[in-house]
Amino acid sequence: MKLRKLKLSVVVGISVSLSSLSISVFAKSAIETAQSLIETEFSPSTLTKQQQLEELKWFIDASKPFKGMSINVASETLVTHTYESQVLAKAFTELTGIIITHDLIQEGDVIEKLQTQMQSGRNIYDAYVNDSDLIGTHFRYGKVVPISDMIANEAKGYTLPTLDIDDFIGIDFTTGPDGKIYQLPTQQFANLYWFRADWFSREDLKKQFFAKYGYELGVPVNWSAYEDIADFFTNDVKSLDGQRVYGHMDYGKKDPSLGWRFTDAWFSMAGAGDKGLPNGLPVDEWGIRVEGCRPVGSSVSRGGATNGPAAVFATTKYVDWLKAYAPPQAQGMTFSEAGPVPAQGNIAQQIFWYTAFTASMTEKGLPVVNEDGTPKWRMAPSPKGPYWEEGMKLGYQDTGAWTFLKSTPEKRRLAAWLYAQFTVSKTVSLKKTLVGLTPFRDSDINSQAMTDAAPSLGGLVEFYRSPARTQWTPTGTNVPDYPKLAQLWWQNVAEAVSGEKTPQQALDRLAAAQDKVMDRLERANVQGECGPKLNPEKNPSYWLNQPGAPKAKLSNEKPQGKTIAYDTLLESWEAK
């Protein structure tokens, strides 16, 4: 027995000695790896090379307690997340010894996995890149560990000193009504107006348009002008450069992505909600009314606006424009199928275009790209519907953000927290932004590298540097359970597209279905003091006669069309 103990002590002694040696070698190797990455991959950066090295040294040291662990995270399949998965995960593993598996799955699958983990308590992933659209869900259910709580407590010693929370342009979107930050942004993109600047600048087309409508062909300020331009290119111009052209592009297949088309702020562009940023209060762009922090209804009869006149107007225009001005095949397309169509060169404009497509829309050789690599198209603020008022949000901005669940064991959550910070650190963020074109740090947006890239990006940089940016926001905190409510939209809107129901009938059903879900949440009492508490139903005229949303039907829903020259628009941003 004594002999075995002696042998064991010798073995342990050798093991400790070898372990110390391996840590020393690893540290040296990690520093060399850091220096190599700075030179070859993480350039440009808003930091100096020495500052980058100091950040990477911090990750090397902070990660020592987790060396050898295997961590699993998930995000949707965007270019930005592909870069994280293929480049940043590998770099982080080489630097820290923490083995990262960064899975890329469809957005719907991300929400499904997240929801399953929240409900079952079983750890599926150690962290998720999850849209901030779920902020209302996260702060009510208590299943998420708020970032601000982590930083103040268990992650205090594992939080990057140069994280600089104030530099994140989407931090307001990931902050709950309680003031806590629930998620850490890692990418952002907006839905904007897209148009063929080369066609809009043609003198023959400008003269033809002015002769018919009495105002200049330019960036539409309101929906009336957008409709006029859509009609002009579809039915008057008809063909350019030997191909049939259309004045509008959209998609209409009965598919979950049809819901995003609407929940991603289609009603807000029309003006259905109330004033207020980042989201309307008391009625948001989903048409859900809150009192305090409690959702009280989405039907007009309960004070909501989901089936109000402005929402019906917006849905009617969506259906009419899709059928009258878009390519015939658009009615059978999904979001992913419709996305590449404008790049094919026969679309004049699109009212709702995600800037996440910028990278794929700037590839050399495309019909919409000049020989020198500059785009023939531009992006601009979306036109406003007739119900829109100054002070309202104007469109949607997607903010993908790192989200951590309480069901994840603390040590695994902390290791994943280190990786999440690495993917947003100033050492890597500018390069990641230039790859994926989904900027999330103010310092990156205002960098010289972005100034240099601007001429090739069709207005992306100008938009993100403009004061207009604040009017594009994600789904807000009025929505108490995003996964349950979001699935109702596409199922009901599709019936308006198919003609099975009128827009009013489809939205009446949608509003009633949302109220039914909120009623169940109220009766289950699973969301605490900020859970739904439905208003009793009243005659809709009561609410329509109150100030704000829901808004009474306008006598004229198509005022005079109004446009602005693109250069004048840019000048107005710079003047503010």
Coordinates of C-alpha atoms in Angstrom, one line a residue, residues 176-406:
G176 CA -36.0 45.2 -21.0
P177 CA -38.5 47.5 -19.3
D178 CA -36.7 46.6 -16.1
G179 CA -33.5 48.3 -17.4
K180 CA -31.6 45.1 -17.6
I181 CA -29.6 44.1 -20.8
Y182 CA -30.8 40.6 -21.8
Q183 CA -28.7 40.0 -24.9
L184 CA -25.4 41.0 -26.5
P185 CA -25.7 42.3 -30.1
T186 CA -23.4 40.6 -32.7
Q187 CA -25.0 41.8 -36.0
Q188 CA -27.6 44.2 -37.3
F189 CA -29.4 44.8 -40.6
A190 CA -32.4 46.9 -41.6
N191 CA -35.2 46.7 -44.1
L192 CA -34.9 49.7 -46.5
Y193 CA -36.1 50.9 -49.8
W194 CA -34.0 49.7 -52.8
F195 CA -34.0 51.2 -56.3
R196 CA -32.1 51.2 -59.6
A197 CA -30.4 54.5 -59.4
D198 CA -29.2 54.2 -63.0
W199 CA -32.7 53.9 -64.3
F200 CA -34.0 56.7 -62.1
S201 CA -31.4 59.1 -63.4
R202 CA -32.2 58.5 -67.1
E203 CA -33.5 61.7 -68.7
D204 CA -36.0 59.9 -71.0
L205 CA -37.6 58.1 -68.1
K206 CA -37.6 61.2 -65.9
K207 CA -39.4 63.2 -68.5
Q208 CA -41.9 60.4 -69.2
F209 CA -42.7 60.1 -65.5
F210 CA -43.1 63.8 -64.9
A211 CA -45.4 64.1 -67.9
K212 CA -47.7 61.5 -66.4
Y213 CA -47.6 62.3 -62.7
G214 CA -46.6 65.9 -62.5
Y215 CA -43.6 65.4 -60.1
E216 CA -40.1 64.1 -60.4
L217 CA -39.0 60.5 -60.5
G218 CA -36.9 60.0 -57.4
V219 CA -36.8 58.3 -54.0
P220 CA -40.5 58.0 -52.9
V221 CA -41.2 59.8 -49.7
N222 CA -44.7 58.3 -49.4
W223 CA -46.6 55.1 -50.4
S224 CA -48.5 57.1 -53.1
A225 CA -45.2 57.8 -54.9
Y226 CA -44.1 54.2 -54.5
E227 CA -47.3 53.0 -56.1
D228 CA -47.0 55.5 -59.0
I229 CA -43.4 54.4 -59.7
A230 CA -44.4 50.7 -59.5
D231 CA -47.1 51.3 -62.0
F232 CA -44.9 53.4 -64.3
F233 CA -42.1 50.8 -64.6
T234 CA -44.5 47.8 -64.9
N235 CA -47.1 49.2 -67.3
D236 CA -45.5 52.2 -69.1
V237 CA -41.8 51.4 -69.3
K238 CA -42.4 47.6 -69.5
S239 CA -38.9 46.7 -70.9
L240 CA -35.4 48.0 -70.6
D241 CA -32.1 46.7 -72.0
G242 CA -34.1 44.0 -73.8
Q243 CA -35.9 42.5 -70.8
R244 CA -39.3 42.8 -69.1
V245 CA -39.1 45.0 -66.1
Y246 CA -41.3 45.3 -63.0
G247 CA -41.8 48.2 -60.6
H248 CA -42.1 46.1 -57.5
M249 CA -40.8 42.9 -55.9
D250 CA -42.2 40.8 -53.0
Y251 CA -43.2 37.3 -52.1
G252 CA -46.4 35.6 -51.2
K253 CA -46.1 31.9 -50.6
K254 CA -47.9 30.4 -47.6
D255 CA -44.7 29.9 -45.5
P256 CA -43.4 31.1 -42.1
S257 CA -41.3 33.7 -43.9
L258 CA -44.6 35.4 -45.0
G259 CA -45.1 36.2 -41.3
W260 CA -41.7 38.0 -41.1
R261 CA -42.8 40.1 -44.0
F262 CA -45.4 41.6 -41.7
T263 CA -44.0 41.3 -38.2
D264 CA -40.8 42.9 -39.5
A265 CA -42.7 46.2 -39.3
W266 CA -44.8 46.3 -42.4
F267 CA -47.6 47.9 -40.4
S268 CA -45.2 50.5 -38.9
M269 CA -44.3 51.7 -42.4
A270 CA -48.0 52.3 -43.0
G271 CA -48.3 54.1 -39.7
A272 CA -50.6 51.6 -37.8
G273 CA -49.0 52.0 -34.3
D274 CA -48.4 54.9 -31.9
K275 CA -45.5 57.3 -31.7
G276 CA -42.4 56.3 -29.7
L277 CA -39.0 54.8 -30.2
P278 CA -37.8 52.1 -30.3
N279 CA -41.4 51.0 -30.4
G280 CA -44.8 52.7 -30.3
L281 CA -46.5 53.1 -26.9
P282 CA -49.0 52.2 -25.9
V283 CA -49.7 50.4 -29.2
D284 CA -46.7 48.9 -31.1
E285 CA -46.2 47.9 -34.7
W286 CA -47.8 44.5 -34.1
G287 CA -50.9 46.3 -33.0
I288 CA -50.6 45.1 -29.4
R289 CA -51.5 47.6 -26.7
V290 CA -49.8 47.6 -23.3
E291 CA -50.8 49.3 -20.1
G292 CA -47.7 49.7 -18.0
C293 CA -45.9 46.5 -19.0
R294 CA -49.0 44.4 -19.4
P295 CA -50.3 43.5 -22.9
V296 CA -54.0 44.2 -22.9
G297 CA -55.1 43.3 -26.4
S298 CA -54.5 43.4 -30.1
S299 CA -58.1 43.6 -31.5
V300 CA -59.5 47.1 -32.0
S301 CA -62.3 46.1 -29.6
R302 CA -59.6 45.8 -26.9
G303 CA -57.7 48.9 -27.8
G304 CA -55.3 47.2 -30.2
A305 CA -54.6 47.9 -33.9
T306 CA -53.8 44.6 -35.5
N307 CA -57.1 44.7 -37.4
G308 CA -57.5 48.4 -37.5
P309 CA -57.9 50.6 -40.6
A310 CA -54.2 51.3 -41.0
A311 CA -53.3 47.6 -40.8
V312 CA -56.1 46.7 -43.3
F313 CA -54.8 49.5 -45.6
A314 CA -51.2 48.1 -45.4
T315 CA -52.4 44.5 -46.1
T316 CA -54.5 45.6 -49.0
K317 CA -51.6 47.4 -50.6
Y318 CA -49.3 44.4 -50.0
V319 CA -51.7 42.1 -51.8
D320 CA -52.5 44.6 -54.6
W321 CA -48.9 45.5 -55.4
L322 CA -47.8 41.9 -55.3
K323 CA -50.4 40.9 -57.9
A324 CA -50.2 44.1 -60.1
Y325 CA -46.5 45.1 -60.2
A326 CA -44.3 42.2 -59.2
P327 CA -43.2 39.3 -61.5
P328 CA -46.0 36.7 -61.6
Q329 CA -43.8 34.0 -60.0
A330 CA -43.3 36.2 -56.9
Q331 CA -46.7 35.1 -55.6
G332 CA -45.3 31.6 -55.2
M333 CA -42.0 32.6 -53.6
T334 CA -40.7 32.5 -50.1
F335 CA -38.3 35.0 -48.5
S336 CA -35.2 33.2 -49.4
E337 CA -36.4 32.6 -53.0
A338 CA -37.4 36.2 -53.6
G339 CA -34.3 37.7 -52.0
P340 CA -31.9 37.2 -55.0
V341 CA -34.4 38.4 -57.6
P342 CA -33.5 42.2 -57.7
A343 CA -29.9 41.2 -58.4
Q344 CA -31.0 39.7 -61.7
G345 CA -31.5 43.1 -63.1
N346 CA -35.2 43.5 -64.0
I347 CA -36.6 45.1 -60.8
A348 CA -36.9 48.9 -60.6
Q349 CA -37.5 49.2 -56.8
Q350 CA -38.4 47.3 -53.7
I351 CA -40.1 49.0 -50.7
F352 CA -38.9 46.2 -48.3
W353 CA -35.3 45.0 -48.8
Y354 CA -33.0 43.7 -46.2
T355 CA -29.5 45.2 -46.1
A356 CA -28.3 41.7 -45.2
F357 CA -28.4 41.1 -49.0
T358 CA -25.8 43.9 -49.5
A359 CA -22.9 41.5 -49.8
S360 CA -24.5 39.3 -52.4
M361 CA -25.9 42.3 -54.3
T362 CA -22.4 43.8 -54.8
E363 CA -20.7 40.8 -56.5
K364 CA -18.9 41.7 -59.6
G365 CA -20.5 40.4 -62.8
L366 CA -24.1 40.9 -61.7
P367 CA -26.4 42.9 -64.0
V368 CA -26.8 45.4 -61.1
V369 CA -23.1 46.1 -60.7
N370 CA -20.9 48.3 -62.9
E371 CA -17.7 47.1 -64.4
D372 CA -15.7 49.1 -61.8
G373 CA -17.5 47.2 -59.0
T374 CA -19.8 50.1 -57.9
P375 CA -23.5 49.3 -57.7
K376 CA -26.1 50.5 -60.2
W377 CA -28.6 50.6 -57.3
R378 CA -28.9 52.5 -54.0
M379 CA -30.7 52.0 -50.7
A380 CA -32.7 54.7 -48.9
P381 CA -35.3 55.1 -46.1
S382 CA -38.5 53.4 -46.9
P383 CA -41.5 55.6 -47.9
K384 CA -44.1 56.3 -45.3
G385 CA -47.8 55.3 -45.4
P386 CA -50.6 57.8 -45.0
Y387 CA -51.2 56.9 -41.3
W388 CA -47.5 57.5 -40.4
E389 CA -46.7 60.4 -38.1
E390 CA -43.5 62.1 -37.1
G391 CA -42.1 60.4 -34.0
M392 CA -43.1 56.8 -35.0
K393 CA -40.7 54.0 -36.0
L394 CA -40.5 53.7 -39.8
G395 CA -39.1 50.2 -40.4
Y396 CA -37.5 47.1 -39.0
Q397 CA -34.0 46.4 -37.9
D398 CA -32.8 42.9 -37.1
T399 CA -30.5 42.6 -34.2
G400 CA -29.0 39.2 -33.7
A401 CA -27.7 38.9 -30.2
W402 CA -26.0 36.4 -27.9
T403 CA -28.5 34.9 -25.5
F404 CA -27.8 32.7 -22.4
L405 CA -30.2 30.5 -20.6
K406 CA -30.4 29.7 -16.9

